[in-house]
Coordinates of N, CA and C in Angstrom, one line a residue:
Chain A
D636 N 0.8 -1.2 0.0 CA 0.0 0.0 0.0 C 0.9 1.3 0.0
A637 N 0.5 2.2 -0.8 CA 1.2 3.5 -0.8 C 1.0 4.2 0.5
M638 N 2.1 4.8 1.0 CA 1.9 5.3 2.3 C 3.0 6.3 2.7
V639 N 2.8 7.0 3.8 CA 3.8 7.9 4.4 C 4.3 7.3 5.7
I640 N 5.6 7.2 5.8 CA 6.2 6.5 6.9 C 7.1 7.4 7.6
Q641 N 6.9 7.5 9.0 CA 7.8 8.4 9.8 C 8.6 7.6 10.8
N642 N 9.8 8.0 10.9 CA 10.7 7.4 11.9 C 11.5 8.5 12.7
P643 N 11.8 8.3 13.9 CA 11.2 7.2 14.8 C 9.8 7.6 15.2
R644 N 9.0 6.7 15.7 CA 7.7 7.1 16.2 C 7.7 7.8 17.5
Y645 N 8.7 7.5 18.3 CA 8.9 8.2 19.6 C 10.4 8.5 19.7
Q646 N 10.6 9.7 20.2 CA 12.0 10.1 20.4 C 12.1 11.0 21.7
V647 N 13.0 10.6 22.5 CA 13.2 11.4 23.7 C 14.6 12.0 23.6
T648 N 14.8 13.3 23.8 CA 16.1 13.9 23.7 C 16.3 14.9 24.8
Q649 N 17.5 15.2 25.0 CA 17.8 16.2 26.1 C 17.8 17.6 25.5
F650 N 17.5 18.5 26.4 CA 17.6 20.0 26.0 C 18.9 20.3 25.3
G651 N 18.8 20.8 24.1 CA 19.9 21.2 23.3 C 20.6 20.2 22.5
K652 N 20.1 18.9 22.6 CA 20.7 17.8 21.8 C 20.0 17.7 20.5
P653 N 20.8 17.8 19.4 CA 20.1 17.8 18.1 C 19.3 16.5 17.8
V654 N 18.3 16.6 17.0 CA 17.5 15.5 16.7 C 17.0 15.6 15.2
T655 N 17.0 14.4 14.6 CA 16.5 14.4 13.2 C 15.3 13.4 13.1
L656 N 14.3 13.9 12.5 CA 13.1 13.0 12.2 C 13.0 12.8 10.7
S657 N 12.6 11.6 10.3 CA 12.6 11.3 8.9 C 11.2 10.9 8.4
C658 N 11.0 11.1 7.2 CA 9.7 10.9 6.5 C 10.0 10.3 5.1
S659 N 9.3 9.2 4.8 CA 9.4 8.6 3.5 C 8.1 8.4 2.9
Q660 N 7.9 8.5 1.6 CA 6.6 8.3 1.0 C 6.7 7.4 -0.3
T661 N 5.7 6.6 -0.5 CA 5.7 5.8 -1.7 C 4.6 6.3 -2.7
L662 N 4.0 7.4 -2.4 CA 2.9 8.0 -3.2 C 3.4 8.7 -4.4
N663 N 4.7 9.0 -4.4 CA 5.3 9.8 -5.5 C 4.7 11.2 -5.6
H664 N 4.3 11.7 -4.4 CA 3.7 13.1 -4.4 C 4.8 14.1 -4.5
N665 N 4.6 15.2 -5.1 CA 5.6 16.2 -5.3 C 5.7 17.2 -4.1
V666 N 4.7 17.3 -3.3 CA 4.8 18.2 -2.2 C 4.8 17.4 -0.8
M667 N 5.8 17.9 0.0 CA 5.9 17.3 1.3 C 5.9 18.4 2.4
Y668 N 5.2 18.1 3.5 CA 5.0 19.1 4.5 C 5.5 18.6 5.8
W669 N 5.9 19.5 6.7 CA 6.1 19.2 8.1 C 5.2 20.1 9.0
Y670 N 4.4 19.4 9.8 CA 3.5 20.1 10.7 C 4.0 19.8 12.2
Q671 N 3.8 20.7 13.0 CA 4.0 20.5 14.5 C 2.7 20.6 15.1
Q672 N 2.4 19.6 16.0 CA 1.1 19.6 16.7 C 1.4 19.4 18.2
K673 N 1.1 20.4 19.0 CA 1.2 20.3 20.4 C -0.1 19.7 21.0
S674 N 0.0 19.3 22.2 CA -1.1 18.6 22.8 C -2.4 19.4 22.7
S675 N -3.5 18.7 22.2 CA -4.8 19.3 22.1 C -4.9 20.6 21.3
Q676 N -3.9 20.7 20.3 CA -3.9 21.8 19.4 C -4.0 21.4 18.0
A677 N -4.3 22.3 17.1 CA -4.3 22.1 15.7 C -2.9 21.9 15.1
P678 N -2.7 21.1 14.1 CA -1.4 21.0 13.4 C -1.0 22.4 12.9
K679 N 0.2 22.7 13.0 CA 0.7 24.0 12.6 C 1.9 23.8 11.6
L680 N 1.7 24.4 10.4 CA 2.7 24.1 9.3 C 4.0 24.8 9.7
L681 N 5.1 24.0 9.5 CA 6.4 24.6 9.7 C 7.1 25.0 8.4
F682 N 7.0 24.1 7.4 CA 7.5 24.4 6.1 C 7.0 23.3 5.1
H683 N 7.3 23.5 3.8 CA 6.9 22.5 2.9 C 7.9 22.6 1.7
Y684 N 8.0 21.5 1.0 CA 8.8 21.4 -0.2 C 7.8 21.1 -1.4
Y685 N 8.0 21.9 -2.4 CA 7.3 21.7 -3.7 C 8.4 21.2 -4.6
D686 N 8.5 20.0 -4.9 CA 9.6 19.4 -5.6 C 10.8 19.7 -4.7
K687 N 11.8 20.5 -5.3 CA 13.0 20.8 -4.5 C 12.9 22.2 -4.0
D688 N 11.8 22.9 -4.2 CA 11.7 24.3 -3.7 C 11.2 24.3 -2.3
F689 N 12.0 24.9 -1.4 CA 11.8 24.9 0.0 C 11.0 26.2 0.4
N690 N 9.9 26.0 1.2 CA 9.1 27.2 1.6 C 9.0 27.1 3.1
N691 N 9.5 28.1 3.7 CA 9.5 28.2 5.2 C 8.4 29.1 5.6
E692 N 7.7 28.7 6.7 CA 6.7 29.6 7.2 C 7.4 30.7 8.0
A693 N 6.8 31.9 8.0 CA 7.5 33.1 8.6 C 7.7 32.9 10.1
D694 N 6.9 32.2 10.7 CA 7.0 32.1 12.2 C 7.7 30.8 12.6
T695 N 8.3 30.0 11.7 CA 9.0 28.8 12.1 C 10.4 29.2 12.6
P696 N 10.7 28.8 13.8 CA 12.0 29.1 14.5 C 13.1 28.7 13.6
D697 N 14.2 29.4 13.7 CA 15.4 29.1 12.9 C 16.0 27.8 13.4
N698 N 15.7 27.4 14.5 CA 16.1 26.1 15.1 C 15.6 24.9 14.3
F699 N 14.6 25.1 13.5 CA 14.0 24.0 12.7 C 14.5 24.1 11.2
Q700 N 15.0 23.0 10.7 CA 15.5 23.0 9.3 C 15.0 21.7 8.7
S701 N 15.0 21.7 7.3 CA 14.5 20.5 6.6 C 15.4 20.3 5.4
R702 N 15.4 19.0 5.0 CA 16.1 18.6 3.8 C 15.3 17.6 3.1
R703 N 15.4 17.7 1.8 CA 14.7 16.7 0.9 C 15.6 16.3 -0.2
P704 N 16.3 15.2 0.1 CA 17.4 14.8 -0.8 C 16.8 14.2 -2.1
N705 N 15.6 13.7 -2.1 CA 14.9 13.1 -3.3 C 13.4 13.2 -3.1
T706 N 12.7 12.7 -4.1 CA 11.2 12.8 -4.0 C 10.7 12.1 -2.9
S707 N 11.3 11.0 -2.5 CA 10.7 10.1 -1.5 C 11.0 10.4 -0.1
F708 N 12.0 11.2 0.2 CA 12.4 11.4 1.6 C 12.5 12.9 1.9
C709 N 12.1 13.1 3.2 CA 12.2 14.4 3.8 C 12.6 14.3 5.2
F710 N 13.5 15.2 5.7 CA 14.0 15.2 7.1 C 13.7 16.5 7.8
L711 N 13.4 16.4 9.0 CA 13.2 17.5 9.9 C 14.4 17.5 10.9
D712 N 15.2 18.6 10.9 CA 16.3 18.7 11.9 C 16.0 19.8 12.9
I713 N 16.1 19.4 14.1 CA 15.9 20.4 15.2 C 17.3 20.5 15.8
R714 N 17.9 21.7 15.6 CA 19.3 21.8 16.0 C 19.6 21.9 17.5
S715 N 18.8 22.6 18.2 CA 19.0 22.7 19.6 C 17.6 22.7 20.3
P716 N 17.0 21.5 20.5 CA 15.6 21.5 21.0 C 15.5 22.1 22.3
G717 N 14.4 22.8 22.5 CA 14.0 23.4 23.8 C 12.8 22.6 24.3
L718 N 12.5 22.9 25.6 CA 11.4 22.2 26.2 C 10.1 22.4 25.4
G719 N 10.0 23.6 24.9 CA 8.8 24.0 24.1 C 8.6 23.3 22.8
D720 N 9.6 22.5 22.4 CA 9.6 21.8 21.1 C 9.0 20.4 21.3
T721 N 8.6 20.1 22.6 CA 7.9 18.8 22.8 C 6.6 18.8 22.1
A722 N 6.4 17.9 21.2 CA 5.2 17.9 20.3 C 5.2 16.6 19.5
M723 N 4.1 16.5 18.7 CA 4.0 15.5 17.7 C 4.4 16.2 16.4
Y724 N 5.3 15.6 15.6 CA 5.7 16.1 14.3 C 5.1 15.3 13.2
L725 N 4.3 15.9 12.4 CA 3.6 15.2 11.4 C 4.1 15.5 10.0
C726 N 4.4 14.5 9.2 CA 4.8 14.7 7.8 C 3.6 14.4 7.0
A727 N 3.4 15.2 6.0 CA 2.2 15.0 5.1 C 2.7 15.2 3.6
T728 N 1.9 14.6 2.7 CA 2.2 14.8 1.3 C 0.9 15.2 0.5
S729 N 1.2 15.8 -0.6 CA 0.0 16.0 -1.5 C 0.6 16.1 -2.9
Q730 N -0.3 15.9 -3.9 CA 0.1 16.0 -5.3 C -0.3 17.3 -5.8
G731 N 0.7 18.2 -6.1 CA 0.4 19.4 -6.8 C 0.1 20.5 -5.8
A732 N 0.0 21.7 -6.3 CA -0.2 22.9 -5.4 C -1.6 23.0 -5.0
G733 N -2.5 22.5 -5.8 CA -3.9 22.7 -5.5 C -4.6 21.6 -4.9
A734 N -3.9 20.7 -4.3 CA -4.5 19.4 -3.7 C -5.3 19.8 -2.5
N735 N -6.5 19.1 -2.4 CA -7.4 19.3 -1.3 C -7.2 18.3 -0.3
V736 N -6.4 17.3 -0.5 CA -6.2 16.2 0.4 C -4.8 16.1 0.8
L737 N -4.5 16.1 2.1 CA -3.2 15.8 2.6 C -3.2 14.4 3.2
T738 N -2.1 13.6 2.9 CA -1.9 12.3 3.4 C -0.9 12.4 4.5
F739 N -1.2 12.0 5.7 CA -0.3 12.2 6.8 C 0.4 10.8 7.1
G740 N 1.6 10.9 7.6 CA 2.2 9.8 8.3 C 1.7 9.7 9.7
A741 N 2.1 8.6 10.4 CA 1.6 8.4 11.8 C 2.2 9.3 12.8
G742 N 3.2 10.1 12.4 CA 3.8 11.1 13.3 C 5.0 10.6 14.1
S743 N 5.8 11.5 14.5 CA 6.9 11.3 15.4 C 6.7 12.1 16.7
R744 N 6.6 11.4 17.8 CA 6.3 12.1 19.1 C 7.6 12.4 19.7
L745 N 8.0 13.7 19.8 CA 9.2 14.1 20.4 C 9.0 14.7 21.8
T746 N 9.8 14.2 22.7 CA 9.8 14.7 24.1 C 11.2 15.3 24.4
V747 N 11.2 16.5 24.8 CA 12.5 17.2 25.2 C 12.6 17.3 26.7
L748 N 13.6 16.7 27.3 CA 13.7 16.7 28.8 C 14.8 17.8 29.2
Chain B
G181 N -6.0 37.6 7.7 CA -5.6 36.2 7.9 C -6.7 35.3 7.8
Q182 N -6.4 34.0 8.0 CA -7.4 33.0 7.9 C -7.7 32.4 9.3
S183 N -8.9 32.2 9.6 CA -9.2 31.6 10.9 C -10.4 30.7 10.8
L184 N -10.5 29.7 11.7 CA -11.6 28.8 11.7 C -12.0 28.6 13.2
E185 N -13.3 28.5 13.4 CA -13.8 28.3 14.7 C -14.7 27.0 14.8
Q186 N -14.5 26.2 15.7 CA -15.3 25.0 15.9 C -15.4 24.8 17.4
P187 N -16.4 24.1 17.9 CA -16.6 23.8 19.3 C -15.4 22.9 19.8
S188 N -15.1 23.1 21.0 CA -13.9 22.3 21.6 C -14.3 20.9 21.9
E189 N -15.5 20.6 22.3 CA -15.9 19.3 22.7 C -17.4 19.1 22.4
V190 N -17.7 17.8 22.0 CA -19.1 17.4 21.8 C -19.2 16.0 22.4
T191 N -20.3 15.7 23.0 CA -20.5 14.4 23.6 C -21.9 13.9 23.0
A192 N -21.9 12.6 22.7 CA -23.1 12.0 22.1 C -23.1 10.5 22.5
V193 N -24.3 9.9 22.4 CA -24.4 8.5 22.7 C -24.3 7.6 21.4
E194 N -23.9 6.4 21.6 CA -23.8 5.5 20.5 C -25.1 5.4 19.8
G195 N -25.1 5.4 18.5 CA -26.3 5.2 17.7 C -26.9 6.6 17.3
A196 N -26.5 7.6 18.0 CA -27.1 8.9 17.8 C -26.5 9.6 16.5
I197 N -27.0 10.8 16.3 CA -26.4 11.7 15.2 C -25.8 12.9 15.9
V198 N -24.6 13.3 15.4 CA -24.0 14.5 15.9 C -23.5 15.4 14.8
Q199 N -23.6 16.7 15.1 CA -23.2 17.7 14.1 C -22.1 18.5 14.7
I200 N -21.0 18.7 13.9 CA -19.9 19.5 14.4 C -19.8 20.7 13.4
N201 N -19.9 21.9 14.0 CA -20.0 23.1 13.2 C -18.6 23.7 13.0
C202 N -18.5 24.5 11.9 CA -17.2 25.2 11.7 C -17.5 26.5 10.9
T203 N -17.1 27.6 11.5 CA -17.2 28.8 10.7 C -15.8 29.3 10.4
Y204 N -15.6 30.0 9.3 CA -14.3 30.3 8.8 C -14.3 31.8 8.3
Q205 N -13.1 32.3 8.4 CA -12.8 33.7 7.8 C -11.6 33.5 6.9
T206 N -11.7 33.8 5.7 CA -10.6 33.7 4.8 C -10.7 34.8 3.7
S207 N -9.5 35.2 3.2 CA -9.5 36.2 2.2 C -9.8 35.7 0.8
G208 N -9.7 34.4 0.7 CA -10.1 33.7 -0.5 C -10.6 32.3 -0.1
F209 N -11.2 31.6 -1.0 CA -11.7 30.3 -0.5 C -11.6 29.2 -1.6
Y210 N -10.9 28.1 -1.1 CA -10.8 27.0 -2.1 C -11.7 25.9 -1.7
G211 N -12.3 25.9 -0.5 CA -13.2 24.8 -0.1 C -12.9 24.5 1.4
L212 N -13.7 23.7 1.9 CA -13.6 23.3 3.3 C -13.4 21.8 3.4
S213 N -12.4 21.4 4.2 CA -12.1 20.0 4.4 C -12.3 19.6 5.8
W214 N -12.4 18.3 6.0 CA -12.6 17.7 7.4 C -11.6 16.6 7.5
Y215 N -11.0 16.5 8.7 CA -10.0 15.4 9.0 C -10.4 14.9 10.4
Q216 N -10.2 13.6 10.5 CA -10.4 12.9 11.8 C -9.0 12.5 12.4
Q217 N -8.9 12.6 13.7 CA -7.6 12.2 14.3 C -7.9 11.5 15.6
H218 N -7.6 10.2 15.7 CA -7.7 9.5 16.9 C -6.5 9.8 17.8
D219 N -6.6 9.7 19.1 CA -5.5 10.0 20.0 C -4.2 9.3 19.6
G220 N -3.2 10.0 19.5 CA -1.9 9.5 19.2 C -1.7 9.1 17.7
G221 N -2.7 9.4 16.9 CA -2.7 9.0 15.5 C -2.5 10.1 14.6
A222 N -2.5 9.9 13.3 CA -2.3 10.9 12.3 C -3.7 11.4 11.8
P223 N -3.8 12.6 11.5 CA -5.1 13.1 10.8 C -5.3 12.3 9.6
T224 N -6.6 11.9 9.3 CA -7.0 11.3 8.1 C -8.1 12.1 7.5
F225 N -8.0 12.2 6.2 CA -9.0 13.0 5.4 C -10.3 12.3 5.4
L226 N -11.4 13.1 5.7 CA -12.7 12.6 5.6 C -13.5 13.1 4.4
S227 N -13.5 14.4 4.2 CA -14.4 15.0 3.2 C -13.9 16.4 2.8
Y228 N -14.4 16.8 1.6 CA -14.1 18.1 1.1 C -15.3 18.7 0.4
N229 N -15.6 20.0 0.7 CA -16.7 20.7 0.0 C -16.1 21.9 -0.7
A230 N -16.3 22.0 -2.0 CA -15.9 23.2 -2.7 C -17.2 24.1 -3.0
L231 N -18.3 23.4 -3.1 CA -19.5 24.1 -3.5 C -20.6 23.9 -2.4
D232 N -21.6 24.8 -2.4 CA -22.6 24.7 -1.4 C -23.4 23.4 -1.5
G233 N -23.8 22.9 -0.3 CA -24.6 21.7 -0.3 C -24.0 20.6 0.5
L234 N -24.6 19.5 0.4 CA -24.3 18.3 1.3 C -23.5 17.3 0.4
E235 N -22.4 16.8 1.0 CA -21.7 15.7 0.4 C -21.8 14.5 1.4
E236 N -22.2 13.3 0.9 CA -22.4 12.2 1.8 C -21.4 11.1 1.4
T237 N -20.8 10.5 2.5 CA -19.9 9.4 2.3 C -20.2 8.4 3.5
G238 N -21.0 7.5 3.2 CA -21.4 6.5 4.2 C -22.1 7.2 5.4
R239 N -21.6 6.9 6.6 CA -22.2 7.5 7.8 C -21.9 9.0 8.0
F240 N -20.9 9.5 7.2 CA -20.4 10.8 7.4 C -21.0 11.7 6.2
S241 N -21.4 12.9 6.6 CA -21.8 13.9 5.6 C -21.2 15.2 5.9
S242 N -20.9 16.0 4.9 CA -20.4 17.4 5.2 C -21.2 18.4 4.4
F243 N -21.4 19.5 5.0 CA -22.2 20.6 4.4 C -21.4 21.8 4.3
L244 N -21.7 22.6 3.3 CA -21.1 23.9 3.2 C -22.1 25.0 2.7
S245 N -22.0 26.2 3.3 CA -22.7 27.3 2.9 C -21.7 28.5 2.7
R246 N -21.3 28.8 1.5 CA -20.3 29.8 1.3 C -20.7 31.2 1.7
S247 N -22.0 31.4 1.5 CA -22.5 32.8 1.8 C -22.5 33.0 3.3
D248 N -22.6 32.0 4.1 CA -22.5 32.1 5.5 C -21.1 31.8 6.1
S249 N -20.2 31.4 5.2 CA -18.8 31.0 5.7 C -19.0 30.0 6.8
Y250 N -19.7 28.9 6.5 CA -20.1 28.0 7.5 C -20.2 26.6 6.9
G251 N -19.7 25.6 7.7 CA -19.9 24.2 7.3 C -20.1 23.4 8.5
Y252 N -20.5 22.1 8.2 CA -20.6 21.2 9.4 C -20.3 19.8 8.9
L253 N -19.9 19.0 9.8 CA -19.7 17.6 9.6 C -20.8 16.8 10.4
L254 N -21.5 15.9 9.7 CA -22.6 15.2 10.3 C -22.2 13.7 10.4
L255 N -22.2 13.2 11.6 CA -21.9 11.8 11.8 C -23.2 11.1 12.3
Q256 N -23.6 10.1 11.5 CA -24.8 9.3 11.9 C -24.4 7.9 12.4
E257 N -25.4 7.4 13.1 CA -25.2 6.0 13.7 C -23.9 5.9 14.4
L258 N -23.7 6.8 15.3 CA -22.4 6.9 16.0 C -22.0 5.6 16.6
Q259 N -20.7 5.3 16.5 CA -20.1 4.2 17.0 C -18.9 4.6 18.0
M260 N -18.6 3.7 18.9 CA -17.6 4.1 19.9 C -16.3 4.5 19.2
K261 N -16.0 3.8 18.0 CA -14.7 4.1 17.3 C -14.7 5.5 16.7
D262 N -15.9 6.2 16.7 CA -15.9 7.6 16.2 C -15.4 8.6 17.2
S263 N -15.1 8.1 18.4 CA -14.5 9.0 19.4 C -13.1 9.4 18.9
A264 N -13.0 10.7 18.7 CA -11.7 11.2 18.1 C -11.8 12.7 18.0
S265 N -10.8 13.4 17.5 CA -10.9 14.8 17.3 C -11.1 15.0 15.8
Y266 N -11.9 16.0 15.5 CA -12.3 16.4 14.1 C -11.9 17.8 13.8
F267 N -11.2 18.0 12.8 CA -10.7 19.3 12.4 C -11.3 19.7 11.1
C268 N -11.8 21.0 11.0 CA -12.1 21.5 9.8 C -10.8 22.3 9.3
A269 N -10.7 22.5 8.0 CA -9.5 23.0 7.4 C -9.8 23.7 6.1
V270 N -9.0 24.8 5.9 CA -9.1 25.5 4.6 C -7.6 25.7 4.1
R271 N -7.5 25.9 2.8 CA -6.2 26.3 2.2 C -6.1 27.8 2.2
D272 N -4.9 28.2 2.5 CA -4.6 29.7 2.5 C -4.3 30.2 1.1
P273 N -5.2 31.0 0.6 CA -4.9 31.5 -0.8 C -3.7 32.4 -0.9
N274 N -3.2 32.9 0.2 CA -2.0 33.8 0.1 C -0.7 33.0 -0.1
T275 N -0.8 31.7 0.0 CA 0.4 30.8 -0.3 C 0.1 30.0 -1.6
G276 N -0.8 30.5 -2.4 CA -1.1 29.7 -3.6 C -1.8 28.4 -3.3
G277 N -2.3 28.3 -2.1 CA -3.1 27.2 -1.7 C -2.3 26.0 -1.1
F278 N -1.0 26.3 -0.9 CA -0.1 25.2 -0.4 C -0.4 25.0 1.1
K279 N -0.7 26.1 1.8 CA -0.8 25.9 3.3 C -2.2 25.6 3.7
T280 N -2.3 24.5 4.4 CA -3.6 24.1 4.9 C -3.7 24.6 6.4
I281 N -4.7 25.3 6.7 CA -4.9 25.8 8.0 C -6.0 25.0 8.7
F282 N -5.7 24.5 9.9 CA -6.6 23.7 10.6 C -7.3 24.5 11.7
G283 N -8.6 24.2 12.0 CA -9.2 24.7 13.2 C -8.6 24.0 14.4
A284 N -9.0 24.5 15.6 CA -8.4 24.0 16.8 C -8.9 22.5 17.1
G285 N -9.9 22.1 16.4 CA -10.4 20.7 16.6 C -11.5 20.6 17.6
T286 N -12.4 19.6 17.3 CA -13.5 19.3 18.2 C -13.4 17.9 18.6
R287 N -13.3 17.7 19.9 CA -13.1 16.4 20.5 C -14.5 15.8 20.7
L288 N -14.7 14.7 20.0 CA -16.0 14.0 20.1 C -15.9 12.8 21.1
F289 N -16.7 12.8 22.1 CA -16.8 11.6 23.0 C -18.1 10.9 22.7
V290 N -18.0 9.6 22.4 CA -19.2 8.8 22.2 C -19.3 7.9 23.4
K291 N -20.5 8.0 24.0 CA -20.8 7.2 25.2 C -21.7 6.0 24.9
A292 N -21.5 4.9 25.6 CA -22.4 3.7 25.4 C -23.8 4.0 25.9

């Protein structure tokens, strides 16, 4: 089945220790997104890639970066996690700019101690 | 800016019908989507309305009134497994439609 896979599902890190979350997709979608979702809140877009074009949201902290080495993979790097970065990180994909459907991965739950 | 409002919680009994409302404010409009998210899980797409009226998919229906900037999700024959959070969402026209903005979510509790 075509899908979006995120690893790891759970990650515990210490304050300031870099962490990388990965996302892979077999849908061959050209747009990949990273959302941050804190407890009982709506998902909040951090950035997206349209093919190789990177688009950062204005309020995404500089601490958060992303890489997309090919169509199938996308990474979220948090350079110096703070306690406030504890959240679920959701990867999603869509086909094209005007897609009305996002396909999400199961998420990576990050806890910063 | 774009904003969506929906109730924070709704409780209903198994077998009943429940309606989750959503009002939105956008500078442009591509349509209203609904997503379901179980605790600890990923949001999954339920429905999309671009035009006024009712769209039915099995036990779930979604309605849109563009003149009222209002929509709702209707869940019929409620089952315990429908206990989840439900998000309405719109695409932000200022980003060429790339950015999907979600409401804060409505947590549905289904009781036996």
